[in-house]
XYZ file of C-alpha atoms in Angstrom:
716
model
C 0.000 0.000 0.000
C 2.789 2.418 0.942
C 4.620 1.491 -2.284
C 1.529 2.333 -4.352
C 1.138 5.678 -2.557
C 4.817 6.460 -3.169
C 4.449 5.662 -6.885
C 1.352 7.880 -7.104
C 3.180 10.748 -5.388
C 6.103 10.363 -7.777
C 3.737 10.415 -10.773
C 1.995 13.558 -9.481
C 5.302 15.293 -8.675
C 6.781 14.351 -12.072
C 3.627 15.580 -13.819
C 3.697 18.934 -11.998
C 7.429 19.363 -12.627
C 7.078 18.519 -16.321
C 4.059 20.783 -16.768
C 6.008 23.724 -15.371
C 9.100 23.127 -17.501
C 7.865 24.267 -20.916
C 10.076 26.737 -22.717
C 9.024 29.712 -24.798
C 10.178 29.967 -28.399
C 10.635 32.836 -30.830
C 7.613 31.493 -32.706
C 5.588 31.853 -29.490
C 6.696 35.467 -29.173
C 5.808 36.399 -32.750
C 2.699 34.332 -33.387
C 1.063 33.811 -29.988
C 1.791 36.885 -27.838
C -1.758 38.125 -28.316
C -3.270 34.684 -28.786
C -2.797 31.801 -26.389
C -0.498 33.865 -24.137
C -2.995 36.710 -23.760
C -4.973 36.428 -20.502
C -8.559 35.698 -21.497
C -11.175 38.342 -20.722
C -14.553 39.137 -22.212
C -14.570 40.114 -25.880
C -16.092 43.528 -26.712
C -17.238 44.047 -23.123
C -19.337 47.200 -22.833
C -22.190 48.767 -20.927
C -25.522 48.748 -22.728
C -26.613 52.364 -23.062
C -29.292 53.687 -20.699
C -29.300 50.542 -18.535
C -27.502 48.623 -15.814
C -26.754 45.772 -18.221
C -23.620 44.948 -20.140
C -22.832 42.985 -23.277
C -19.982 40.882 -24.615
C -19.294 38.402 -27.421
C -18.104 34.833 -27.395
C -14.527 34.204 -28.516
C -15.499 33.477 -32.121
C -17.678 36.612 -32.169
C -20.657 34.649 -33.425
C -22.893 35.431 -30.448
C -23.641 38.652 -28.589
C -24.622 38.116 -24.988
C -26.072 40.405 -22.322
C -26.424 40.335 -18.552
C -27.418 42.761 -15.829
C -25.450 43.593 -12.715
C -27.717 41.353 -10.656
C -28.357 38.505 -13.117
C -26.469 35.253 -12.600
C -26.417 34.158 -16.230
C -25.977 35.938 -19.530
C -28.452 35.459 -22.365
C -27.795 35.508 -26.091
C -29.379 38.559 -27.727
C -27.902 38.278 -31.237
C -26.333 35.523 -33.337
C -24.293 35.836 -36.498
C -27.105 34.135 -38.435
C -29.633 36.685 -37.196
C -27.299 39.531 -38.076
C -26.658 38.153 -41.566
C -30.378 37.864 -42.225
C -30.877 41.461 -41.093
C -28.110 42.916 -43.278
C -28.369 40.653 -46.341
C -29.824 43.493 -48.441
C -26.756 45.652 -47.737
C -23.800 43.255 -48.036
C -22.405 41.133 -50.841
C -21.561 38.061 -48.776
C -22.418 36.766 -45.297
C -20.362 37.900 -42.329
C -18.293 35.375 -40.388
C -18.147 37.456 -37.205
C -20.241 40.106 -35.536
C -18.515 43.456 -36.159
C -17.371 45.594 -33.265
C -20.088 48.125 -32.518
C -21.306 50.863 -30.186
C -24.589 50.999 -28.265
C -26.715 53.962 -29.348
C -29.459 53.209 -26.821
C -30.583 50.132 -24.911
C -31.996 48.505 -28.050
C -29.808 49.674 -30.952
C -26.218 49.078 -32.004
C -24.290 50.972 -34.689
C -21.528 49.305 -36.700
C -19.788 49.301 -40.068
C -19.278 46.701 -42.762
C -16.587 48.004 -45.056
C -17.660 51.562 -45.901
C -21.327 50.850 -45.144
C -22.587 52.111 -41.791
C -25.629 50.457 -40.277
C -27.833 50.341 -37.211
C -29.519 47.203 -35.887
C -32.597 46.935 -33.703
C -31.706 44.155 -31.259
C -35.328 43.421 -30.378
C -36.834 42.857 -33.839
C -33.516 42.157 -35.642
C -34.046 44.761 -38.368
C -31.223 46.789 -39.856
C -31.096 50.322 -41.225
C -28.478 51.721 -43.606
C -27.171 54.910 -42.032
C -24.753 55.836 -44.791
C -22.768 54.335 -47.635
C -19.423 56.034 -48.044
C -17.280 56.088 -51.169
C -14.716 53.291 -51.401
C -11.749 55.671 -51.571
C -12.822 57.519 -48.406
C -10.433 57.910 -45.472
C -10.549 59.659 -42.086
C -14.291 58.954 -41.804
C -15.954 60.790 -38.925
C -19.654 60.346 -38.126
C -21.861 63.168 -36.940
C -23.653 62.981 -33.578
C -26.938 62.555 -35.520
C -25.695 59.061 -36.515
C -26.377 59.643 -40.231
C -24.132 62.297 -41.694
C -20.467 61.581 -42.240
C -17.460 63.714 -43.147
C -14.401 62.144 -44.736
C -11.477 62.776 -47.026
C -10.574 61.608 -50.493
C -6.945 62.379 -51.241
C -6.449 65.946 -49.969
C -10.069 67.138 -49.947
C -12.894 67.075 -47.399
C -16.343 65.763 -48.329
C -19.639 65.505 -46.506
C -22.431 62.965 -46.956
C -25.688 63.861 -45.168
C -27.352 60.585 -46.224
C -26.696 57.548 -48.428
C -26.081 58.483 -52.054
C -25.601 62.212 -51.441
C -22.124 63.741 -51.402
C -21.143 67.395 -50.992
C -17.630 68.708 -51.558
C -16.548 70.889 -48.677
C -13.193 71.682 -50.286
C -12.009 71.531 -53.869
C -8.264 71.919 -53.552
C -6.228 70.934 -56.613
C -2.841 71.614 -54.989
C -1.739 68.275 -53.510
C 0.456 70.131 -51.033
C -2.632 71.449 -49.235
C -4.487 68.887 -47.119
C -7.983 69.238 -45.647
C -9.592 67.185 -42.885
C -6.468 65.272 -41.916
C -4.438 65.112 -38.714
C -1.708 67.759 -38.654
C 1.519 68.603 -36.809
C 2.878 65.047 -37.272
C 0.124 63.856 -34.892
C 1.827 65.491 -31.922
C -0.060 67.410 -29.164
C -2.638 64.640 -28.764
C -3.900 65.152 -32.330
C -5.432 61.998 -33.765
C -7.799 63.339 -36.438
C -8.597 66.357 -38.596
C -12.428 66.470 -38.585
C -14.478 67.769 -35.639
C -18.303 67.671 -35.720
C -20.285 70.089 -33.575
C -22.571 68.536 -30.917
C -25.796 69.113 -32.877
C -24.291 68.167 -36.255
C -24.658 71.722 -37.598
C -20.969 72.421 -38.286
C -17.816 70.605 -39.330
C -14.556 72.039 -38.046
C -11.495 70.813 -39.906
C -7.781 71.338 -40.249
C -6.391 72.841 -43.452
C -2.642 72.234 -43.735
C -0.465 73.934 -46.323
C 2.778 71.990 -46.506
C 4.022 73.314 -49.843
C 6.913 75.013 -48.048
C 8.035 71.764 -46.386
C 10.897 69.881 -48.021
C 10.061 66.755 -50.004
C 11.712 63.689 -48.538
C 12.301 60.586 -50.701
C 11.134 57.164 -49.575
C 12.748 54.552 -51.812
C 10.500 51.764 -53.076
C 13.272 49.176 -53.242
C 11.192 46.283 -54.562
C 10.102 48.121 -57.705
C 11.997 47.560 -60.962
C 13.614 49.940 -61.426
C 13.571 51.315 -57.895
C 11.193 54.288 -57.589
C 10.859 57.264 -55.268
C 7.787 58.189 -53.216
C 8.089 61.690 -51.801
C 6.635 62.585 -48.431
C 6.604 65.906 -46.605
C 8.952 65.703 -43.648
C 9.665 68.951 -41.743
C 13.082 68.509 -40.109
C 14.217 70.354 -36.998
C 15.176 73.943 -37.738
C 13.634 73.931 -41.234
C 10.393 75.584 -42.446
C 7.251 74.056 -40.957
C 3.790 73.723 -42.498
C 1.059 76.329 -42.030
C -2.244 75.284 -40.472
C -5.615 77.001 -40.353
C -9.001 75.802 -39.083
C -12.137 75.937 -41.194
C -15.750 75.856 -39.955
C -18.219 74.499 -42.503
C -21.924 75.241 -41.975
C -23.892 72.265 -43.284
C -27.087 74.345 -43.759
C -25.564 77.247 -45.693
C -22.703 75.266 -47.272
C -20.418 78.171 -46.360
C -16.993 77.995 -44.701
C -15.345 80.524 -42.425
C -11.799 80.250 -41.141
C -10.836 81.055 -37.579
C -9.119 84.401 -37.387
C -6.216 83.307 -35.207
C -4.427 86.645 -35.379
C -1.031 84.978 -35.179
C 1.661 86.846 -37.123
C 3.828 83.733 -37.317
C 2.101 81.151 -39.576
C 4.229 78.385 -38.029
C 1.917 78.059 -35.055
C 0.434 74.817 -33.765
C -3.293 74.407 -33.025
C -4.687 71.656 -30.866
C -7.336 70.647 -28.300
C -10.171 71.713 -30.637
C -13.348 71.588 -28.524
C -16.900 72.578 -29.411
C -19.032 74.345 -26.835
C -22.211 72.341 -26.051
C -24.481 74.925 -27.731
C -22.338 75.190 -30.905
C -22.073 78.960 -30.555
C -18.406 78.829 -29.632
C -15.394 76.697 -30.444
C -12.225 76.575 -28.333
C -8.693 76.095 -29.640
C -5.291 76.018 -27.958
C -2.572 77.994 -29.760
C 1.042 76.934 -29.257
C 4.034 78.811 -30.613
C 6.750 77.007 -32.542
C 9.116 77.269 -29.567
C 6.418 75.361 -27.636
C 6.932 77.439 -24.495
C 3.790 79.596 -24.695
C 0.201 78.408 -25.150
C -3.120 80.253 -25.246
C -6.630 78.869 -24.908
C -8.782 80.951 -27.274
C -12.578 81.165 -27.513
C -14.001 81.740 -31.022
C -17.399 82.629 -32.449
C -18.138 79.560 -34.585
C -20.385 81.419 -37.043
C -17.951 84.234 -37.851
C -14.529 82.832 -36.953
C -13.815 85.903 -34.842
C -11.868 85.652 -31.596
C -14.018 86.243 -28.539
C -11.404 86.044 -25.826
C -8.113 84.518 -24.740
C -9.232 82.537 -21.694
C -5.774 81.894 -20.246
C -2.131 81.580 -21.211
C 0.612 79.267 -19.989
C 4.375 79.687 -20.269
C 7.289 77.443 -19.328
C 11.039 77.945 -19.860
C 11.320 74.395 -21.257
C 8.035 73.537 -22.971
C 4.256 73.510 -22.636
C 2.455 70.486 -24.009
C -1.352 70.816 -24.293
C -2.896 67.519 -25.368
C -6.437 67.075 -23.975
C -9.706 68.660 -25.093
C -11.812 70.711 -22.701
C -14.396 68.799 -20.641
C -17.665 70.702 -20.267
C -19.759 70.107 -17.164
C -23.044 68.226 -17.746
C -25.869 70.542 -18.887
C -23.567 73.522 -18.421
C -22.219 75.398 -21.439
C -20.501 77.961 -19.240
C -18.049 75.833 -17.234
C -15.412 73.287 -18.149
C -12.486 71.286 -16.814
C -9.049 71.446 -18.399
C -5.802 69.528 -17.856
C -2.665 71.510 -17.036
C 0.840 70.801 -15.738
C 1.283 74.335 -14.355
C 1.758 73.025 -10.792
C 4.497 70.651 -11.913
C 2.091 67.711 -12.185
C -0.798 67.112 -14.577
C -4.046 68.029 -12.836
C -7.581 69.206 -13.566
C -8.675 72.841 -13.263
C -12.226 74.217 -13.220
C -12.853 77.306 -15.392
C -15.794 79.266 -16.737
C -16.004 80.382 -20.354
C -15.035 83.939 -19.418
C -11.616 82.596 -18.495
C -12.050 82.813 -14.728
C -10.411 80.054 -12.692
C -13.009 78.665 -10.302
C -10.703 76.222 -8.549
C -8.008 73.596 -8.993
C -9.766 70.237 -8.671
C -6.915 67.756 -8.187
C -3.605 68.547 -6.543
C -0.516 66.782 -5.245
C 2.830 65.326 -6.252
C 1.217 62.794 -8.551
C -0.326 62.754 -12.012
C -3.966 62.657 -13.109
C -3.641 60.258 -16.020
C -7.249 60.207 -17.173
C -10.732 61.664 -16.826
C -13.357 58.910 -16.641
C -16.616 60.828 -16.338
C -19.135 62.612 -14.113
C -21.543 61.253 -11.536
C -25.199 61.323 -12.605
C -25.885 64.498 -10.600
C -22.694 66.132 -11.892
C -21.353 66.837 -8.396
C -18.452 64.380 -8.629
C -15.907 63.421 -11.227
C -14.013 60.170 -11.642
C -10.317 60.168 -12.477
C -7.489 57.697 -12.923
C -4.202 58.684 -11.316
C -0.793 57.695 -9.974
C -1.662 58.941 -6.467
C -1.080 55.503 -4.942
C 2.160 54.830 -6.827
C 3.536 55.728 -10.276
C 3.633 52.040 -11.279
C -0.118 51.481 -10.828
C -3.343 53.142 -11.928
C -6.336 53.552 -9.620
C -9.777 55.117 -9.908
C -10.862 57.924 -7.595
C -14.114 59.768 -7.064
C -13.485 63.502 -6.566
C -15.969 66.078 -5.276
C -15.989 69.096 -7.592
C -16.671 71.594 -4.815
C -14.138 70.424 -2.259
C -11.639 68.281 -4.169
C -12.170 65.511 -1.599
C -11.058 62.171 -3.032
C -12.121 58.576 -2.445
C -10.188 55.636 -3.904
C -12.573 53.137 -5.511
C -10.217 50.402 -6.744
C -8.613 48.114 -4.199
C -6.306 45.512 -5.755
C -2.647 46.531 -6.000
C -2.648 46.537 -9.778
C -3.147 48.664 -12.863
C -6.853 49.319 -13.333
C -8.736 50.190 -16.517
C -12.319 51.241 -15.888
C -15.520 51.904 -17.828
C -18.059 54.053 -16.007
C -21.853 53.737 -15.935
C -22.891 56.899 -14.118
C -26.652 56.335 -14.409
C -26.476 52.903 -12.819
C -23.801 53.851 -10.268
C -21.288 51.177 -11.272
C -18.071 50.779 -13.199
C -16.479 47.837 -14.952
C -13.008 47.355 -13.472
C -10.474 45.347 -15.454
C -7.144 45.032 -13.688
C -3.847 43.259 -14.025
C -0.570 43.015 -12.117
C 2.601 40.952 -12.199
C 0.742 38.331 -10.133
C -2.754 38.728 -11.608
C -3.187 37.886 -15.307
C -6.551 39.656 -15.602
C -9.684 40.136 -13.504
C -12.851 41.959 -14.535
C -15.421 42.982 -11.929
C -18.402 45.268 -11.560
C -17.823 47.711 -8.717
C -20.258 50.209 -7.199
C -19.436 53.836 -6.488
C -18.660 52.970 -2.870
C -15.761 50.852 -4.094
C -17.371 47.463 -3.393
C -17.078 44.704 -5.991
C -20.565 43.319 -6.591
C -19.968 40.889 -9.455
C -17.048 39.083 -11.050
C -17.342 38.955 -14.835
C -14.063 37.299 -15.746
C -10.982 35.868 -14.091
C -8.279 34.736 -16.484
C -6.233 31.629 -15.915
C -2.471 32.011 -15.977
C -1.510 31.368 -19.631
C 2.087 30.782 -18.518
C 1.334 28.272 -15.769
C 2.977 25.395 -17.658
C 6.125 27.357 -18.442
C 9.348 27.770 -16.529
C 9.233 31.449 -15.622
C 11.770 33.482 -13.678
C 10.750 35.801 -10.859
C 9.945 39.402 -11.826
C 9.853 42.256 -9.340
C 9.785 46.041 -9.249
C 12.550 47.801 -7.351
C 13.576 51.424 -6.774
C 17.043 52.891 -7.163
C 18.376 56.452 -6.918
C 19.551 58.729 -9.714
C 22.649 60.896 -9.215
C 20.471 63.705 -7.818
C 18.586 61.392 -5.435
C 15.493 61.023 -7.618
C 13.686 57.687 -7.324
C 13.951 55.555 -10.462
C 11.592 52.596 -10.874
C 13.064 49.410 -12.295
C 11.821 45.968 -13.273
C 14.059 42.948 -12.720
C 13.446 39.480 -14.176
C 15.666 36.686 -12.882
C 16.673 33.542 -14.780
C 14.201 30.699 -14.476
C 16.721 28.508 -12.607
C 18.169 31.377 -10.611
C 21.108 30.646 -8.319
C 22.370 33.715 -6.445
C 25.850 32.207 -6.222
C 26.254 32.254 -10.019
C 27.193 35.101 -12.377
C 24.682 35.815 -15.152
C 24.738 37.966 -18.277
C 22.182 40.781 -18.245
C 20.140 42.513 -20.957
C 18.719 45.986 -20.377
C 15.643 46.782 -22.458
C 15.251 50.520 -22.947
C 12.919 53.022 -24.520
C 13.645 55.905 -22.183
C 11.953 58.693 -24.124
C 9.070 61.103 -23.481
C 5.546 59.719 -23.125
C 6.807 56.282 -22.148
C 6.624 54.240 -18.984
C 7.932 50.698 -19.147
C 7.962 49.848 -15.450
C 4.359 49.122 -14.493
C 2.694 46.609 -12.211
C 1.100 44.708 -15.094
C 1.015 41.174 -16.418
C 3.859 40.462 -18.900
C 1.987 40.525 -22.194
C 3.071 41.434 -25.699
C 6.066 40.529 -27.834
C 9.025 42.075 -26.082
C 7.774 41.236 -22.580
C 7.380 37.574 -23.481
C 10.798 37.792 -25.119
C 12.123 38.851 -21.698
C 10.748 35.685 -20.151
C 12.170 33.552 -22.953
C 15.638 35.046 -22.508
C 15.386 34.547 -18.744
C 14.775 30.870 -19.513
C 18.050 30.933 -21.430
C 19.924 32.257 -18.383
C 19.805 36.059 -18.780
C 18.879 38.668 -16.206
C 16.468 41.184 -17.790
C 16.338 44.747 -16.503
C 14.384 47.960 -17.165
C 14.900 51.478 -15.813
C 12.412 54.310 -16.336
C 14.992 57.071 -16.536
C 14.425 60.788 -16.172
C 12.630 62.138 -19.231
C 9.960 59.410 -19.188
C 6.311 59.985 -18.332
C 3.927 60.281 -15.374
C 6.408 61.622 -12.833
C 5.851 65.391 -13.076
C 7.505 68.130 -15.118
C 10.802 68.248 -13.171
C 11.331 64.580 -13.985
C 10.016 64.800 -17.552
C 11.863 68.032 -18.469
C 15.192 67.081 -16.879
C 16.576 66.006 -20.264
C 15.617 69.216 -22.085
C 18.224 70.316 -24.677
C 20.511 67.361 -23.824
C 18.807 64.169 -24.989
C 20.840 61.060 -24.322
C 22.881 62.440 -21.419
C 20.869 62.162 -18.182
C 19.008 59.172 -19.592
C 22.272 57.265 -20.049
C 23.430 58.345 -16.573
C 20.249 56.872 -15.085
C 20.656 53.645 -17.050
C 24.201 53.394 -15.696
C 22.773 53.615 -12.190
C 20.755 50.566 -13.140
C 23.934 48.798 -14.251
C 25.565 49.766 -10.962
C 22.668 48.153 -9.108
C 22.941 44.978 -11.208
C 26.674 44.627 -10.610
C 26.262 45.240 -6.882
C 23.782 42.374 -6.601
C 26.733 40.025 -7.036
C 24.953 37.768 -9.511
C 25.461 39.835 -12.712
C 28.690 39.576 -14.706
C 29.750 43.176 -15.374
C 31.623 42.041 -18.501
C 28.433 40.604 -20.047
C 25.819 43.363 -20.058
C 23.864 44.199 -23.199
C 20.980 46.475 -24.177
C 18.383 46.860 -26.862
C 15.463 49.054 -27.879
C 13.489 50.528 -30.757
C 12.948 54.102 -31.988
C 13.896 56.337 -29.041
C 15.040 53.065 -27.511
C 17.287 52.598 -30.548
C 18.740 56.051 -29.895
C 19.211 55.104 -26.249
C 20.802 51.742 -27.073
C 23.294 53.322 -29.451
C 23.981 56.071 -26.891
C 24.520 53.546 -24.098
C 26.910 51.481 -26.226
C 28.998 54.450 -27.392
C 28.682 56.966 -24.558
C 29.631 54.513 -21.806
C 31.769 51.421 -21.338
C 29.171 49.453 -19.387
C 27.512 47.693 -22.335
C 29.206 45.171 -24.587
C 26.376 44.193 -26.958
C 23.421 46.152 -28.296
C 20.559 45.909 -30.794
C 19.033 49.182 -31.988
C 15.932 49.224 -34.181
C 14.664 52.264 -36.093
C 17.133 54.403 -34.162
C 17.309 58.179 -34.124
C 20.989 58.878 -34.740
C 21.035 62.612 -35.447
C 18.235 64.856 -34.126
C 18.921 67.236 -37.040
C 17.171 64.616 -39.181
C 14.069 64.233 -37.000
C 10.783 66.132 -37.318
C 10.153 69.617 -35.974
C 7.340 69.172 -33.450
C 8.961 66.424 -31.379
C 12.599 67.446 -31.710
C 12.190 71.147 -31.028
C 10.046 70.502 -27.944
C 12.856 68.605 -26.277
C 15.965 70.049 -27.963
C 14.966 73.491 -29.356
C 16.264 74.090 -32.886
C 19.768 73.208 -34.112
C 20.365 76.934 -34.498
C 19.366 77.620 -30.857
C 21.152 74.616 -29.341
C 24.130 73.643 -31.549
C 26.131 72.118 -28.678
C 23.192 69.988 -27.532
C 22.629 68.642 -31.048
C 26.340 67.948 -31.478
C 26.591 66.045 -28.206
C 23.455 64.005 -28.928
C 24.533 63.217 -32.508
C 25.635 59.594 -32.291
C 27.718 59.851 -35.458
C 30.136 61.807 -33.282
C 30.569 58.777 -31.012
C 31.052 56.002 -33.589
C 34.737 55.592 -32.673
C 33.628 54.216 -29.305
C 32.303 51.055 -30.977
C 35.751 49.496 -30.767
C 35.603 46.242 -28.839
C 31.779 46.199 -28.793
C 29.034 44.578 -30.830
C 26.164 46.681 -32.193
C 23.417 45.549 -34.566
C 21.346 48.244 -36.293
C 18.081 47.251 -37.981
C 15.842 49.655 -39.887
C 12.796 49.617 -42.162
C 13.779 51.036 -45.544
C 10.401 52.805 -45.921
C 10.291 54.241 -42.399
C 8.404 57.609 -42.533
C 8.888 58.299 -38.805
C 12.605 57.758 -38.174
C 13.904 57.886 -41.709
C 16.305 55.218 -42.984
C 18.960 57.904 -43.510
C 19.790 57.826 -39.783
C 21.127 54.286 -39.941
C 22.717 54.713 -43.379
C 24.755 57.719 -42.258
C 25.828 55.887 -39.103
C 26.892 52.883 -41.175
C 28.857 55.152 -43.513
C 30.753 56.741 -40.612
C 31.495 53.305 -39.125
C 32.968 52.053 -42.397
C 35.028 55.244 -42.816
C 36.522 54.740 -39.330
C 36.842 50.963 -39.807
C 34.661 50.411 -36.764
C 32.777 47.120 -36.203
C 29.060 47.406 -36.991
C 26.379 44.900 -37.941
C 23.439 46.190 -39.959
C 20.276 44.706 -41.454
C 17.672 46.527 -43.573
C 14.043 45.387 -43.562
C 12.915 46.087 -47.095
C 9.642 47.970 -47.468
C 8.897 48.122 -43.752
C 8.035 51.312 -41.912
C 8.751 52.177 -38.278
C 8.463 48.570 -37.229
C 8.735 45.131 -38.759
C 5.496 43.258 -39.237
C 4.220 40.206 -41.045
C 6.449 37.257 -41.890
C 9.646 39.273 -41.536
C 8.950 39.782 -37.839
C 9.873 36.157 -37.122
C 13.290 36.636 -38.710
C 13.753 39.898 -36.775
C 13.153 38.257 -33.403
C 15.402 35.323 -34.318
C 18.100 37.822 -35.301
C 17.807 39.768 -32.024
C 17.790 36.572 -29.966
C 20.767 35.027 -31.726
C 22.744 38.251 -31.574
C 22.699 38.121 -27.790
C 23.171 34.336 -27.621
C 26.203 34.553 -29.903
C 27.839 37.650 -28.450
C 26.847 38.026 -24.792
C-alpha cells in the first residue's frame, strides 16, 4: 500500500514538474503573444446604453450576450445568423463574425461593414443603412446625428448627409494642401482632422499647407527599377507647415476660417473643442518654440476671436494635449488639464476665463478623466496617487476636491463608467494577476465578477519578476523591473540585458502582467539564463515636469546616466557579470541603445531598431520641444549626434536594424551611421528590412526576433 502511494506521489510530482518546464520559443513570441499567451477576458465588453446591463461576445464573435449587474447568467441577444439575415440586403456576402459596434441606446447598435454604416434593432432584428461612403474615403468621422459623415478623399474634405448624397466641402487641386487630416505630425494629442459640432450643424477641420516643407524621398526598393515616393517631412530647424481651421456650416454650405491673429504662420493648433451649444469653439494655440500656449474662444459662425481665456508659459516647454471637458448641462463651465503646478491636474474654469478652482492637486499625475456622476457633483479620475507604477480610480468632489479611492487591488486598473447605474467595470492586471474583470459600485465594493483569467504561462518555466527602486545621481527615485533567470542561483554570475525606450511619453515599469512581444521575449531570454532589466529614466512619463523636463536640450545624457545607475545596481547584486551586459530598444530606444553602447563602457552588446541617430534629421514638433532648434542649441545637437561617437564602438558589438520605408525615423539615420562606421573601420552589424516602416510586421517579424535573440546568444 505504501509502495503504491509512493508511486502515485512520484507520478503527481513528475507531472507537476514537467508541466512547469515548458520553454518559450521565438515562434511563441511572434505568433502567440496576443493569442494563447494573452490572458482571457470578455470580448467587446461594454455597458448597454441607458441601462444597468452589459454585453460581450463569445470568442469566435458569433454570439452577442447580455447580462445585468444582478443577473447570474448571460443570455444571447444576437447571433451571427440573425445579423446576416438582417443585413443581407446591404452586403455582398455573409459575415463570419459580428462586427465591433457601439450601443446607441438600450436597443440599438451601430456598426460598419466596409464603408457601409448600419444600425440594428436588437429586439426585432431589423437593420437600417445609415450611410454608404465612397470606397476611396479615409478619415471617416460620423456626426452625432448618426447619419451624416465627413471624410477625405486624397487631400479634400467631403460631406455625406445621407446615403447616395455627397457634398464637396473643399475643392483643392494643390496636392500640397491637405484638408480634414491630422496635422503637426500627430503630436499634441492630435489623432484626427475632422471635428463635428454637438448638434451636427458644423464641421470644423484642419487645413494644412505643406508646400513650403521639403520633399523627402522614400525609396521603393522592390520596384523595378527602384522608384521614389516623396513625403513631406519637416526637419528640426527647417520651415514648418502652415495650419488654419475651417468651420463648414452644413445648412448654408459656407466655410469661415478662424481668425487666429497669429503673425507667425508656423503656429500649432490643438485641443479643438466645441461648446455644447455650438455657438463657440475653443482652440489652444502653441508657438513654434512650444513654451507659450493660449486657450482661445471663437465665435463659430464668424470665426472671430471672442477672448483669450488663459495663457501658460514654461522655460522648457508647454504640451497641451487634452480637449476641454464641459460640465453636464452647463455650457458655461469646463475642466481642463494643465501641468502648471508641476504635475498634470484638472482645473475648473468658466467660459469667461475665470479660474473657479483647482480640482486635483498633489505630487502625482492625473492620467485620465473617466466621467461625471449622474448628478454632476463628482468626477471620476485615474491617477498615480497611490504609486507611479499602478493606476487607480478615484471619485473627486468638484466643490471640495475631496477624493475617495474606488479600486482596491494593487494593480493597474482600466475602468468603464456607468454613471446612471452607479457602477463601473473594473479590469485590472498586475505581475501576479493575469486579468480580472469585476463590476464595482461607487462605494468601491465589488458586486460581481465577470471574468478571471487563468495564468496562460502556468505550464512554463518562468523566472521571478519584481519592481525595485534605485536612486539617480540627484537622489530622484527611479523605478526598475528585474526578471531573474528561471533557474536562478544567487551564487552564479549571469549575463544581463537591459531593455530601454527611455523617451518622453513612455513608462515601461508598471505593475502589469507580462503581455506582448518584447515582454514575453524577456521571459524567454530569462529561460536561457539572462537577467532582464528595465529602468524608467528621467525624461519618461507620469512623474511630473521636473522629472520629464530634466533632459531638455541634452537628450541622451541624463538618460544614459540613469541607465548606468541601473547597471551599478545589477553589478552590486553580485549575480550579474559586469563584462556581459547588453541592451536593446526601438525608436527612441534605438537612440538610447546606441547612446549607451557608445557613450559609456558598461555595455558590450546592443541591438538598436529604427534608431534616431542625429536629431537634425528628426521632425520639428517632437525634436524642437525637447531640444529646441539646431540653431538655438548647436552644442546639444552635437553632443546628442551619435555619429560623433562612432569611434567608441571598438571592442563592442552593435546591430542596427531599420525599415527602408520608415516615414517616422527615416532610414537615412542608420545609413549615415553605417557610412561613418565604415570610414573609421569600426565594427558594426546592420540589417535593412525592405519595405517596412517604423516597425517590422508580417512574416519578416519572425526573422527579426530570431536575429535579435541570436545576436545576444552569440555575443553576450
